[in-house]
Amino acid sequence: MFIDLHTHSAHSDGTDAPARLMEAAAVAGLEVVGLADHDTNTGWAEASAAVGRTGVALVRAAEITASWKGSSVHVLSYLHDPDEPRLARLMADNRNLRPRRARAMVAALSRDYPITWEDVMAHAGDPKTVGRPHMADALVTAGVFPHRDDAFAGVLAADGPYYVHLAAPEPLEVVRAIRAAGGVPVIAHPFISSRGGIDDDAIAELARAGLFALEADHRDHTAGQRARARRLAADLGLAVTGSSDYHGTGKQNRLGDGVTAPDVLERIAAEGRLEVLWPG
Ligand code: AMP
Ligand code: FE
Ligand code: FE
Ligand code: ZN
């Protein structure tokens, strides 16, 4: 089975509407796709409605922003109850932080580059999911850079001069809230932070708190980082996943670039409160 459990739609910083994402997944030959927009579940309804037509099964998910010693850590949540209050509140708090933090970054950027808050919002749509990718889009539209990647490589980098940290909750709280909502927590791309990221001891603590897996196969992980994730997962009794982290045209990542094994999906389905939505 061809399974890609981590993709983004235009409900966060991807460029495809959820239905279009499902169509692209069918074209790519995927049998199961996970829609994991940043800090929101709002893309689920449209993606769910496209399951029958596209023949692609849907795993309803979200990628939740956490903060650890000044680094952003992303925790994927699979098949959580969207109405469970603790997790819903945590995700809402993250959404409320985003426009404030983005305004601070855009105010600094607009002193040196020809972009305004309105330009950034034209790309973000919803202010509650605004992030650096939309600032990158505004810089591309203004002709400063040819692609999002070029903006991220310098101006928008986490160790760059315009960066403002998103003061999200700690990964431990995020993992506990996900489990409280019947979700299955997985650390996304654990080793790609340019600010150090989360260390092995903190991951061990998350494992004790109910973490399910580490995402090992990810385009931005080197072979060494993938091996390190597999070793650490084996040591801690965690599963491993692989995913594309597809963002439409917003990133080079192609659907199916990373895949998750069927037995790992089975365990996610068994532990998650929601069902995987299968076609037919
Ligand atoms: P933020 O949450 O606002 O700090 O932005 C982080 C987001 O930027 C992540 O969700 C990534 O999807 C996105 N991102 C990181 N690097 C790149 C890149 N090189 N090109 C496009 N998007 C990126
Ligand atoms: Fe993203
Ligand atoms: Fe991420
Ligand atoms: Zn992602």
mmCIF file of C-alpha atoms and ligand atoms in Angstrom:
data_model
loop_
_atom_site.group_PDB
_atom_site.id
_atom_site.type_symbol
_atom_site.label_atom_id
_atom_site.label_comp_id
_atom_site.label_asym_id
_atom_site.label_seq_id
_atom_site.Cartn_x
_atom_site.Cartn_y
_atom_site.Cartn_z
ATOM 1 C CA MET A 1 0.000 0.000 0.000
ATOM 2 C CA PHE A 2 1.240 3.486 -0.945
ATOM 3 C CA ILE A 3 0.724 5.652 2.156
ATOM 4 C CA ASP A 4 1.726 9.310 2.661
ATOM 5 C CA LEU A 5 0.563 10.616 6.033
ATOM 6 C CA HIS A 6 1.727 14.237 6.063
ATOM 7 C CA THR A 7 0.482 16.809 3.544
ATOM 8 C CA HIS A 8 -0.764 20.409 3.656
ATOM 9 C CA SER A 9 -3.603 22.167 1.868
ATOM 10 C CA ALA A 10 -4.356 25.856 1.384
ATOM 11 C CA HIS A 11 -6.097 25.711 4.774
ATOM 12 C CA SER A 12 -2.588 26.285 6.131
ATOM 13 C CA ASP A 13 0.522 26.876 4.011
ATOM 14 C CA GLY A 14 -0.038 24.453 1.138
ATOM 15 C CA THR A 15 -1.268 25.753 -2.220
ATOM 16 C CA ASP A 16 -3.878 23.097 -3.167
ATOM 17 C CA ALA A 17 -7.470 23.214 -1.946
ATOM 18 C CA PRO A 18 -8.195 19.971 -0.052
ATOM 19 C CA ALA A 19 -10.215 18.447 -2.926
ATOM 20 C CA ARG A 20 -7.440 19.228 -5.366
ATOM 21 C CA LEU A 21 -4.912 17.690 -2.988
ATOM 22 C CA MET A 22 -6.978 14.471 -2.954
ATOM 23 C CA GLU A 23 -7.058 14.511 -6.777
ATOM 24 C CA ALA A 24 -3.289 15.019 -6.891
ATOM 25 C CA ALA A 25 -2.883 12.097 -4.481
ATOM 26 C CA ALA A 26 -4.911 9.874 -6.812
ATOM 27 C CA VAL A 27 -2.785 10.938 -9.779
ATOM 28 C CA ALA A 28 0.359 10.179 -7.764
ATOM 29 C CA GLY A 29 -0.991 6.670 -7.137
ATOM 30 C CA LEU A 30 -1.410 7.136 -3.391
ATOM 31 C CA GLU A 31 -3.912 4.867 -1.649
ATOM 32 C CA VAL A 32 -3.898 6.690 1.691
ATOM 33 C CA VAL A 33 -3.186 10.339 2.400
ATOM 34 C CA GLY A 34 -2.945 12.216 5.698
ATOM 35 C CA LEU A 35 -4.096 15.848 5.633
ATOM 36 C CA ALA A 36 -2.122 17.594 8.390
ATOM 37 C CA ASP A 37 -2.584 21.342 8.118
ATOM 38 C CA HIS A 38 -0.781 23.461 10.703
ATOM 39 C CA ASP A 39 -2.889 23.973 13.847
ATOM 40 C CA THR A 40 -6.232 23.526 12.079
ATOM 41 C CA ASN A 41 -8.781 20.854 11.114
ATOM 42 C CA THR A 42 -10.760 23.070 8.753
ATOM 43 C CA GLY A 43 -9.623 21.224 5.600
ATOM 44 C CA TRP A 44 -11.042 17.864 6.730
ATOM 45 C CA ALA A 45 -14.615 18.328 5.480
ATOM 46 C CA GLU A 46 -13.664 19.092 1.884
ATOM 47 C CA ALA A 47 -11.019 16.346 1.787
ATOM 48 C CA SER A 48 -13.484 13.822 3.285
ATOM 49 C CA ALA A 49 -16.029 14.640 0.608
ATOM 50 C CA ALA A 50 -13.429 13.806 -2.062
ATOM 51 C CA VAL A 51 -12.613 10.297 -0.778
ATOM 52 C CA GLY A 52 -15.317 8.495 -2.781
ATOM 53 C CA ARG A 53 -14.644 10.331 -6.023
ATOM 54 C CA THR A 54 -10.847 10.033 -5.901
ATOM 55 C CA GLY A 55 -10.631 6.554 -4.368
ATOM 56 C CA VAL A 56 -7.966 7.806 -1.949
ATOM 57 C CA ALA A 57 -8.407 6.994 1.754
ATOM 58 C CA LEU A 58 -8.080 9.921 4.166
ATOM 59 C CA VAL A 59 -6.392 10.080 7.551
ATOM 60 C CA ARG A 60 -7.624 13.201 9.296
ATOM 61 C CA ALA A 61 -4.667 14.853 11.004
ATOM 62 C CA ALA A 62 -3.073 18.130 12.025
ATOM 63 C CA GLU A 63 0.498 19.322 12.521
ATOM 64 C CA ILE A 64 0.642 21.106 15.840
ATOM 65 C CA THR A 65 3.241 23.736 16.582
ATOM 66 C CA ALA A 66 5.205 23.274 19.792
ATOM 67 C CA SER A 67 8.089 25.228 21.172
ATOM 68 C CA TRP A 68 11.157 23.776 22.859
ATOM 69 C CA LYS A 69 13.999 26.000 24.131
ATOM 70 C CA GLY A 70 13.469 28.552 21.372
ATOM 71 C CA SER A 71 13.079 25.972 18.583
ATOM 72 C CA SER A 72 9.835 25.119 16.842
ATOM 73 C CA VAL A 73 8.947 21.431 17.098
ATOM 74 C CA HIS A 74 6.098 20.050 14.988
ATOM 75 C CA VAL A 75 3.929 17.298 16.411
ATOM 76 C CA LEU A 76 1.607 15.475 14.021
ATOM 77 C CA SER A 77 -1.689 14.339 15.488
ATOM 78 C CA TYR A 78 -3.564 11.525 13.752
ATOM 79 C CA LEU A 79 -7.281 10.776 14.065
ATOM 80 C CA HIS A 80 -7.964 13.012 17.078
ATOM 81 C CA ASP A 81 -11.426 14.118 18.189
ATOM 82 C CA PRO A 82 -11.631 17.730 16.936
ATOM 83 C CA ASP A 83 -14.127 18.671 19.664
ATOM 84 C CA GLU A 84 -12.146 17.494 22.678
ATOM 85 C CA PRO A 85 -11.633 20.764 24.602
ATOM 86 C CA ARG A 86 -7.997 20.510 25.767
ATOM 87 C CA LEU A 87 -6.540 19.933 22.316
ATOM 88 C CA ALA A 88 -9.061 22.239 20.618
ATOM 89 C CA ARG A 89 -8.065 25.027 22.987
ATOM 90 C CA LEU A 90 -4.354 24.408 22.448
ATOM 91 C CA MET A 91 -4.791 24.571 18.675
ATOM 92 C CA ALA A 92 -6.934 27.716 18.987
ATOM 93 C CA ASP A 93 -4.266 29.341 21.172
ATOM 94 C CA ASN A 94 -1.648 28.605 18.500
ATOM 95 C CA ARG A 95 -3.897 30.119 15.844
ATOM 96 C CA ASN A 96 -4.304 33.236 17.972
ATOM 97 C CA LEU A 97 -0.535 33.610 18.393
ATOM 98 C CA ARG A 98 0.118 33.456 14.651
ATOM 99 C CA PRO A 99 -1.169 36.880 13.522
ATOM 100 C CA ARG A 100 0.622 38.672 16.377
ATOM 101 C CA ARG A 101 3.922 37.002 15.669
ATOM 102 C CA ALA A 102 3.515 37.498 11.909
ATOM 103 C CA ARG A 103 2.775 41.208 12.355
ATOM 104 C CA ALA A 104 6.012 41.625 14.295
ATOM 105 C CA MET A 105 7.999 39.876 11.565
ATOM 106 C CA VAL A 106 6.286 41.767 8.742
ATOM 107 C CA ALA A 107 6.842 45.113 10.489
ATOM 108 C CA ALA A 108 10.594 44.389 10.540
ATOM 109 C CA LEU A 109 10.646 42.987 7.002
ATOM 110 C CA SER A 110 8.741 45.944 5.566
ATOM 111 C CA ARG A 111 11.496 48.308 6.696
ATOM 112 C CA ASP A 112 13.903 46.603 4.287
ATOM 113 C CA TYR A 113 11.665 45.008 1.650
ATOM 114 C CA PRO A 114 8.674 46.271 -0.378
ATOM 115 C CA ILE A 115 6.005 44.184 1.364
ATOM 116 C CA THR A 116 3.078 45.140 3.590
ATOM 117 C CA TRP A 117 0.839 43.237 6.007
ATOM 118 C CA GLU A 118 -1.900 43.365 3.346
ATOM 119 C CA ASP A 119 0.431 41.695 0.818
ATOM 120 C CA VAL A 120 1.121 38.868 3.263
ATOM 121 C CA MET A 121 -2.571 38.482 4.091
ATOM 122 C CA ALA A 122 -3.408 38.264 0.387
ATOM 123 C CA HIS A 123 -1.452 34.988 0.405
ATOM 124 C CA ALA A 124 -2.465 33.715 3.835
ATOM 125 C CA GLY A 125 -6.221 34.162 3.550
ATOM 126 C CA ASP A 126 -6.994 33.368 7.182
ATOM 127 C CA PRO A 127 -4.839 35.436 9.587
ATOM 128 C CA LYS A 128 -4.978 32.554 12.080
ATOM 129 C CA THR A 129 -2.878 30.301 9.888
ATOM 130 C CA VAL A 130 -0.453 32.959 8.658
ATOM 131 C CA GLY A 131 3.203 31.969 8.746
ATOM 132 C CA ARG A 132 6.570 32.500 7.137
ATOM 133 C CA PRO A 133 5.493 30.748 3.903
ATOM 134 C CA HIS A 134 3.009 33.580 3.265
ATOM 135 C CA MET A 135 5.706 36.183 3.945
ATOM 136 C CA ALA A 136 7.833 34.287 1.432
ATOM 137 C CA ASP A 137 4.962 34.439 -1.079
ATOM 138 C CA ALA A 138 4.699 38.210 -0.619
ATOM 139 C CA LEU A 139 8.448 38.553 -1.189
ATOM 140 C CA VAL A 140 8.153 36.428 -4.342
ATOM 141 C CA THR A 141 5.205 38.503 -5.611
ATOM 142 C CA ALA A 142 7.206 41.676 -4.959
ATOM 143 C CA GLY A 143 9.991 40.250 -7.116
ATOM 144 C CA VAL A 144 12.530 40.029 -4.312
ATOM 145 C CA PHE A 145 13.005 36.255 -4.688
ATOM 146 C CA PRO A 146 12.132 33.714 -7.411
ATOM 147 C CA HIS A 147 10.704 31.041 -5.025
ATOM 148 C CA ARG A 148 9.662 30.479 -1.411
ATOM 149 C CA ASP A 149 12.836 28.437 -0.904
ATOM 150 C CA ASP A 150 15.056 31.434 -1.631
ATOM 151 C CA ALA A 151 13.255 33.531 0.981
ATOM 152 C CA PHE A 152 13.611 30.732 3.543
ATOM 153 C CA ALA A 153 17.301 30.288 2.765
ATOM 154 C CA GLY A 154 18.134 33.753 4.112
ATOM 155 C CA VAL A 155 15.659 36.444 5.060
ATOM 156 C CA LEU A 156 13.083 34.159 6.708
ATOM 157 C CA ALA A 157 15.459 31.627 8.246
ATOM 158 C CA ALA A 158 14.926 30.750 11.913
ATOM 159 C CA ASP A 159 18.449 31.983 12.647
ATOM 160 C CA GLY A 160 17.959 35.087 10.470
ATOM 161 C CA PRO A 161 17.507 38.717 11.499
ATOM 162 C CA TYR A 162 13.725 38.970 11.045
ATOM 163 C CA TYR A 163 12.734 35.805 12.838
ATOM 164 C CA VAL A 164 10.293 36.030 15.725
ATOM 165 C CA HIS A 165 9.722 32.817 17.633
ATOM 166 C CA LEU A 166 6.183 31.436 17.863
ATOM 167 C CA ALA A 167 5.666 30.968 21.595
ATOM 168 C CA ALA A 168 3.696 27.737 21.319
ATOM 169 C CA PRO A 169 3.285 25.220 24.180
ATOM 170 C CA GLU A 170 5.975 22.639 24.959
ATOM 171 C CA PRO A 171 5.964 19.316 23.099
ATOM 172 C CA LEU A 172 5.141 17.449 26.318
ATOM 173 C CA GLU A 173 1.884 19.386 26.713
ATOM 174 C CA VAL A 174 1.105 18.907 23.021
ATOM 175 C CA VAL A 175 1.643 15.126 23.183
ATOM 176 C CA ARG A 176 -0.533 14.840 26.302
ATOM 177 C CA ALA A 177 -3.297 16.966 24.750
ATOM 178 C CA ILE A 178 -3.229 14.864 21.578
ATOM 179 C CA ARG A 179 -3.597 11.627 23.566
ATOM 180 C CA ALA A 180 -6.375 13.203 25.656
ATOM 181 C CA ALA A 181 -8.254 13.798 22.399
ATOM 182 C CA GLY A 182 -7.697 10.220 21.244
ATOM 183 C CA GLY A 183 -5.084 11.306 18.732
ATOM 184 C CA VAL A 184 -1.863 9.506 17.851
ATOM 185 C CA PRO A 185 1.190 11.786 18.241
ATOM 186 C CA VAL A 186 4.221 11.650 15.955
ATOM 187 C CA ILE A 187 7.145 14.095 15.901
ATOM 188 C CA ALA A 188 7.443 15.496 12.375
ATOM 189 C CA HIS A 189 10.939 15.848 10.868
ATOM 190 C CA PRO A 190 12.569 15.783 14.352
ATOM 191 C CA PHE A 191 16.051 16.877 13.266
ATOM 192 C CA ILE A 192 15.643 19.729 10.786
ATOM 193 C CA SER A 193 15.662 22.734 13.122
ATOM 194 C CA SER A 194 18.272 25.392 12.376
ATOM 195 C CA ARG A 195 18.041 26.376 16.045
ATOM 196 C CA GLY A 196 19.142 23.093 17.566
ATOM 197 C CA GLY A 197 15.769 21.410 17.842
ATOM 198 C CA ILE A 198 14.682 18.874 20.401
ATOM 199 C CA ASP A 199 17.265 16.564 22.019
ATOM 200 C CA ASP A 200 17.164 12.804 22.610
ATOM 201 C CA ASP A 201 16.389 13.084 26.338
ATOM 202 C CA ALA A 202 13.356 15.264 25.655
ATOM 203 C CA ILE A 203 12.191 12.788 22.999
ATOM 204 C CA ALA A 204 12.569 9.994 25.587
ATOM 205 C CA GLU A 205 10.337 11.961 27.952
ATOM 206 C CA LEU A 206 7.761 12.346 25.165
ATOM 207 C CA ALA A 207 7.924 8.589 24.557
ATOM 208 C CA ARG A 208 7.000 8.023 28.216
ATOM 209 C CA ALA A 209 4.113 10.496 27.820
ATOM 210 C CA GLY A 210 2.567 8.601 24.902
ATOM 211 C CA LEU A 211 4.454 9.586 21.764
ATOM 212 C CA PHE A 212 3.781 6.983 19.063
ATOM 213 C CA ALA A 213 6.448 7.526 16.400
ATOM 214 C CA LEU A 214 9.203 9.593 14.865
ATOM 215 C CA GLU A 215 8.926 10.703 11.251
ATOM 216 C CA ALA A 216 12.220 9.346 9.910
ATOM 217 C CA ASP A 217 11.864 9.568 6.139
ATOM 218 C CA HIS A 218 11.411 13.220 5.222
ATOM 219 C CA ARG A 219 12.927 15.124 2.323
ATOM 220 C CA ASP A 220 14.793 17.484 4.638
ATOM 221 C CA HIS A 221 16.415 14.672 6.654
ATOM 222 C CA THR A 222 19.834 13.476 5.526
ATOM 223 C CA ALA A 223 20.557 9.736 5.360
ATOM 224 C CA GLY A 224 22.339 10.160 8.684
ATOM 225 C CA GLN A 225 19.333 11.860 10.284
ATOM 226 C CA ARG A 226 16.995 9.125 9.011
ATOM 227 C CA ALA A 227 19.261 6.475 10.511
ATOM 228 C CA ARG A 228 19.441 8.430 13.767
ATOM 229 C CA ALA A 229 15.624 8.613 13.922
ATOM 230 C CA ARG A 230 15.353 4.845 13.340
ATOM 231 C CA ARG A 231 17.940 4.086 16.038
ATOM 232 C CA LEU A 232 16.326 6.409 18.560
ATOM 233 C CA ALA A 233 12.851 5.036 17.784
ATOM 234 C CA ALA A 234 14.099 1.458 18.256
ATOM 235 C CA ASP A 235 15.747 2.410 21.572
ATOM 236 C CA LEU A 236 12.555 4.052 22.846
ATOM 237 C CA GLY A 237 10.062 1.520 21.516
ATOM 238 C CA LEU A 238 8.581 3.987 19.028
ATOM 239 C CA ALA A 239 7.376 3.342 15.486
ATOM 240 C CA VAL A 240 8.734 5.262 12.490
ATOM 241 C CA THR A 241 6.820 6.957 9.704
ATOM 242 C CA GLY A 242 7.807 8.496 6.379
ATOM 243 C CA SER A 243 5.956 11.274 4.594
ATOM 244 C CA SER A 244 6.260 13.868 1.882
ATOM 245 C CA ASP A 245 5.199 16.996 3.823
ATOM 246 C CA TYR A 246 3.709 18.087 0.484
ATOM 247 C CA HIS A 247 2.779 21.804 0.275
ATOM 248 C CA GLY A 248 1.582 21.985 -3.366
ATOM 249 C CA THR A 249 3.783 24.382 -5.312
ATOM 250 C CA GLY A 250 5.002 25.949 -2.044
ATOM 251 C CA LYS A 251 7.788 23.411 -1.539
ATOM 252 C CA GLN A 252 9.791 21.041 -3.718
ATOM 253 C CA ASN A 253 8.359 18.041 -1.801
ATOM 254 C CA ARG A 254 6.337 15.748 -4.100
ATOM 255 C CA LEU A 255 3.473 13.496 -2.928
ATOM 256 C CA GLY A 256 4.791 10.067 -1.957
ATOM 257 C CA ASP A 257 8.355 11.333 -1.431
ATOM 258 C CA GLY A 258 8.225 9.520 1.908
ATOM 259 C CA VAL A 259 5.996 6.561 2.748
ATOM 260 C CA THR A 260 4.663 4.861 5.869
ATOM 261 C CA ALA A 261 4.417 1.075 6.235
ATOM 262 C CA PRO A 262 0.907 -0.493 6.232
ATOM 263 C CA ASP A 263 1.389 -2.094 9.659
ATOM 264 C CA VAL A 264 2.235 1.328 11.141
ATOM 265 C CA LEU A 265 -0.943 2.775 9.619
ATOM 266 C CA GLU A 266 -2.879 -0.149 11.094
ATOM 267 C CA ARG A 267 -1.583 0.689 14.549
ATOM 268 C CA ILE A 268 -2.411 4.388 14.097
ATOM 269 C CA ALA A 269 -5.943 3.399 13.030
ATOM 270 C CA ALA A 270 -6.297 1.087 16.046
ATOM 271 C CA GLU A 271 -5.146 3.756 18.524
ATOM 272 C CA GLY A 272 -6.875 6.789 17.002
ATOM 273 C CA ARG A 273 -10.370 7.859 18.051
ATOM 274 C CA LEU A 274 -11.550 8.682 14.513
ATOM 275 C CA GLU A 275 -11.765 6.202 11.661
ATOM 276 C CA VAL A 276 -9.632 6.223 8.566
ATOM 277 C CA LEU A 277 -12.069 7.191 5.784
ATOM 278 C CA TRP A 278 -11.862 4.484 3.127
ATOM 279 C CA PRO A 279 -13.442 4.838 -0.337
ATOM 280 C CA GLY A 280 -16.500 2.771 -1.285
HETATM 281 P P1 AMP B 1 6.273 29.246 10.659
HETATM 282 O O1 AMP B 1 5.381 28.226 11.314
HETATM 283 O O2 AMP B 1 5.553 30.486 10.322
HETATM 284 O O3 AMP B 1 7.535 29.480 11.440
HETATM 285 O O4 AMP B 1 6.724 28.646 9.270
HETATM 286 C C1 AMP B 1 7.212 27.341 9.196
HETATM 287 C C2 AMP B 1 6.708 26.700 7.937
HETATM 288 O O5 AMP B 1 7.525 27.112 6.868
HETATM 289 C C3 AMP B 1 6.787 25.205 7.967
HETATM 290 O O6 AMP B 1 5.504 24.701 8.155
HETATM 291 C C4 AMP B 1 7.250 24.812 6.605
HETATM 292 O O7 AMP B 1 6.243 24.157 5.902
HETATM 293 C C5 AMP B 1 7.543 26.093 5.900
HETATM 294 N N1 AMP B 1 8.868 26.053 5.274
HETATM 295 C C6 AMP B 1 10.037 25.834 5.868
HETATM 296 N N2 AMP B 1 11.051 25.872 4.976
HETATM 297 C C7 AMP B 1 10.482 26.122 3.778
HETATM 298 C C8 AMP B 1 10.983 26.264 2.455
HETATM 299 N N3 AMP B 1 12.285 26.183 2.185
HETATM 300 N N4 AMP B 1 10.105 26.507 1.466
HETATM 301 C C9 AMP B 1 8.798 26.600 1.736
HETATM 302 N N5 AMP B 1 8.266 26.469 2.965
HETATM 303 C C10 AMP B 1 9.092 26.226 3.967
HETATM 304 FE FE FE B 2 4.254 24.045 6.477
HETATM 305 FE FE FE B 3 6.499 20.696 9.844
HETATM 306 ZN ZN ZN B 4 4.286 19.751 7.569
#
